[in-house]
């Protein structure tokens, strides 16, 4: 919990409750009252993980094929491939080599892991979530959790033969 339950956003966002057990008695009411809030902002959400990973992989494929990364991002930004990463991250952080978006690799890996694990707990078959979770976990393991999330590009570049 970030802050107290009597503070924003907990006071203005509805919580979820009424959970059931999976162990020791599957389907029985929970023995302890639990309330959950799903909160996110521009820096903390599951969708950023797969989008960024896909953009990085596209740049790596294009780079190996001999395409100009800047031109690739320009084309993505006038097509259906346009997203947060292509608009604000790829050129400024990755192509220019800054790798300083200000958001830690470990935090993005955590956000993706939480979403993937929630899907699994809810018995949703989400193979993309599992794959992206592993991709970010591998980059975090190789580079360290405190590195900038954009540096995952470096780990993924090295992973290609």
CSV table of C-alpha atoms in Angstrom, one decimal:
chain,number,residue,atom,x,y,z
A,1,UNK,CA,0.0,0.0,0.0
A,2,UNK,CA,1.3,3.4,-1.0
A,3,UNK,CA,-0.2,5.8,1.6
A,4,UNK,CA,-3.0,5.2,4.1
A,5,UNK,CA,-6.4,3.7,3.3
A,6,UNK,CA,-8.1,6.9,4.4
A,7,UNK,CA,-6.2,8.8,1.6
A,8,UNK,CA,-6.6,9.3,-2.1
A,9,UNK,CA,-7.0,7.2,-4.3
A,10,UNK,CA,-8.3,4.6,-1.9
A,11,UNK,CA,-11.2,6.9,-0.8
A,12,UNK,CA,-12.4,7.6,-4.3
A,13,UNK,CA,-11.8,4.2,-6.1
A,14,UNK,CA,-14.1,1.3,-5.3
A,15,UNK,CA,-12.3,-1.7,-3.9
A,16,UNK,CA,-13.0,-5.4,-4.8
A,17,UNK,CA,-14.0,-7.8,-2.0
A,18,UNK,CA,-16.1,-10.9,-1.5
A,19,UNK,CA,-13.2,-13.3,-2.4
A,20,UNK,CA,-13.4,-17.0,-2.0
A,21,UNK,CA,-10.7,-19.5,-0.9
A,22,UNK,CA,-8.7,-21.7,-3.1
A,23,UNK,CA,-7.0,-23.4,-0.1
A,24,UNK,CA,-7.7,-25.2,2.1
A,25,UNK,CA,-11.4,-25.3,1.1
A,26,UNK,CA,-11.8,-24.3,-2.6
A,27,UNK,CA,-14.9,-22.1,-3.2
A,28,UNK,CA,-15.5,-21.4,0.5
A,29,UNK,CA,-15.8,-17.8,1.6
A,30,UNK,CA,-12.5,-16.2,2.6
A,31,UNK,CA,-11.8,-16.5,6.3
A,32,UNK,CA,-10.3,-13.0,6.4
A,33,UNK,CA,-11.9,-9.9,4.9
A,34,UNK,CA,-9.8,-8.7,2.0
A,35,UNK,CA,-10.2,-5.6,-0.1
A,36,UNK,CA,-8.2,-5.0,-3.3
A,37,UNK,CA,-7.7,-1.9,-5.4
A,38,UNK,CA,-6.4,-2.0,-8.9
A,39,UNK,CA,-4.7,1.3,-9.4
A,40,UNK,CA,-2.3,2.4,-12.2
A,41,UNK,CA,-0.9,5.6,-13.7
A,42,UNK,CA,1.2,6.4,-16.7
A,43,UNK,CA,4.3,4.7,-15.2
A,44,UNK,CA,2.8,1.6,-13.7
A,45,UNK,CA,0.7,-0.7,-15.8
A,46,UNK,CA,0.9,-4.0,-17.6
A,47,UNK,CA,0.2,-2.7,-21.1
A,48,UNK,CA,3.5,-0.8,-21.2
A,49,UNK,CA,5.6,-4.0,-20.8
A,50,UNK,CA,4.4,-5.9,-23.9
A,51,UNK,CA,4.3,-2.7,-26.0
A,52,UNK,CA,7.8,-1.7,-25.1
A,53,UNK,CA,9.1,-5.3,-25.6
A,54,UNK,CA,7.5,-5.5,-29.0
A,55,UNK,CA,8.9,-2.2,-30.1
A,56,UNK,CA,12.4,-3.2,-29.0
A,57,UNK,CA,12.2,-6.5,-30.8
A,58,UNK,CA,11.0,-4.8,-34.0
A,59,UNK,CA,14.0,-2.3,-33.8
A,60,UNK,CA,16.4,-5.2,-33.2
A,61,UNK,CA,15.0,-7.2,-36.2
A,62,UNK,CA,15.1,-4.1,-38.4
A,63,UNK,CA,18.6,-3.3,-37.3
A,64,UNK,CA,19.8,-6.8,-38.2
A,65,UNK,CA,18.1,-6.4,-41.6
A,66,UNK,CA,19.8,-3.1,-42.2
A,67,UNK,CA,16.9,-0.7,-41.6
A,68,UNK,CA,17.4,2.7,-40.0
A,69,UNK,CA,15.8,2.6,-36.5
A,70,UNK,CA,14.7,6.3,-36.7
A,71,UNK,CA,12.9,5.7,-39.9
A,72,UNK,CA,11.3,2.6,-38.5
A,73,UNK,CA,9.9,4.6,-35.5
A,74,UNK,CA,8.7,7.3,-37.8
A,75,UNK,CA,6.8,4.7,-39.9
A,76,UNK,CA,5.3,3.1,-36.7
A,77,UNK,CA,4.1,6.5,-35.5
A,78,UNK,CA,2.0,7.0,-38.7
A,79,UNK,CA,0.6,3.5,-38.6
A,80,UNK,CA,-1.4,1.2,-36.4
A,81,UNK,CA,1.9,0.4,-34.5
A,82,UNK,CA,1.9,3.8,-32.8
A,83,UNK,CA,2.0,3.5,-29.0
A,84,UNK,CA,3.5,5.1,-25.9
A,85,UNK,CA,6.9,3.5,-26.6
A,86,UNK,CA,7.1,4.6,-30.2
A,87,UNK,CA,6.0,8.2,-29.5
A,88,UNK,CA,8.0,8.9,-26.3
A,89,UNK,CA,10.6,6.3,-25.6
A,90,UNK,CA,12.2,4.7,-28.7
A,91,UNK,CA,13.9,7.7,-30.3
A,92,UNK,CA,14.6,9.7,-27.1
A,93,UNK,CA,15.8,6.9,-24.9
A,94,UNK,CA,16.9,3.9,-27.0
A,95,UNK,CA,18.0,5.1,-30.4
A,96,UNK,CA,19.7,8.1,-28.9
A,97,UNK,CA,21.4,5.8,-26.3
A,98,UNK,CA,20.3,7.8,-23.2
A,99,UNK,CA,18.6,4.9,-21.5
A,100,UNK,CA,17.3,7.2,-18.8
A,101,UNK,CA,13.5,7.2,-18.7
A,102,UNK,CA,13.5,7.3,-14.9
A,103,UNK,CA,11.5,4.1,-14.5
A,104,UNK,CA,13.4,1.1,-13.1
A,105,UNK,CA,13.6,-2.2,-14.9
A,106,UNK,CA,12.7,-4.0,-11.7
A,107,UNK,CA,9.5,-2.1,-11.3
A,108,UNK,CA,8.3,-2.7,-14.9
A,109,UNK,CA,9.2,-6.4,-14.5
A,110,UNK,CA,7.1,-6.4,-11.3
A,111,UNK,CA,4.1,-4.8,-12.9
A,112,UNK,CA,4.1,-7.4,-15.7
A,113,UNK,CA,4.6,-10.2,-13.2
A,114,UNK,CA,1.7,-9.1,-11.1
A,115,UNK,CA,-0.6,-8.9,-14.1
A,116,UNK,CA,0.5,-12.3,-15.4
A,117,UNK,CA,0.2,-13.9,-12.0
A,118,UNK,CA,-3.3,-12.4,-11.5
A,119,UNK,CA,-4.4,-13.8,-14.9
A,120,UNK,CA,-3.1,-17.2,-13.8
A,121,UNK,CA,-4.8,-17.0,-10.5
A,122,UNK,CA,-8.1,-16.1,-12.2
A,123,UNK,CA,-7.6,-19.1,-14.5
A,124,UNK,CA,-7.2,-16.9,-17.7
A,125,UNK,CA,-5.1,-18.5,-20.4
A,126,UNK,CA,-2.7,-15.6,-21.1
A,127,UNK,CA,0.3,-16.9,-23.0
A,128,UNK,CA,1.5,-13.4,-24.0
A,129,UNK,CA,1.5,-12.3,-20.4
A,130,UNK,CA,3.6,-15.3,-19.4
A,131,UNK,CA,6.0,-14.7,-22.3
A,132,UNK,CA,6.4,-11.0,-21.6
A,133,UNK,CA,6.8,-11.7,-17.9
A,134,UNK,CA,9.7,-14.0,-18.6
A,135,UNK,CA,11.2,-11.5,-21.1
A,136,UNK,CA,11.3,-8.7,-18.5
A,137,UNK,CA,12.4,-11.0,-15.7
A,138,UNK,CA,15.4,-12.2,-17.9
A,139,UNK,CA,16.4,-8.6,-18.6
A,140,UNK,CA,16.1,-7.7,-14.9
A,141,UNK,CA,18.2,-10.7,-14.0
A,142,UNK,CA,20.9,-9.9,-16.5
A,143,UNK,CA,21.1,-6.1,-15.9
A,144,UNK,CA,19.8,-5.6,-12.3
A,145,UNK,CA,16.5,-4.3,-11.0
A,146,UNK,CA,17.7,-0.7,-10.5
A,147,UNK,CA,18.7,-0.2,-14.1
A,148,UNK,CA,16.4,1.9,-16.3
A,149,UNK,CA,13.7,-0.2,-18.0
A,150,UNK,CA,14.8,1.0,-21.4
A,151,UNK,CA,18.2,-0.8,-20.9
A,152,UNK,CA,16.3,-4.1,-21.5
A,153,UNK,CA,17.0,-3.3,-25.1
A,154,UNK,CA,20.7,-4.0,-24.5
A,155,UNK,CA,20.0,-7.3,-22.8
A,156,UNK,CA,17.7,-8.4,-25.7
A,157,UNK,CA,20.2,-7.2,-28.3
A,158,UNK,CA,22.9,-9.4,-26.7
A,159,UNK,CA,20.5,-12.4,-26.6
A,160,UNK,CA,20.2,-12.6,-30.4
A,161,UNK,CA,22.8,-14.7,-32.1
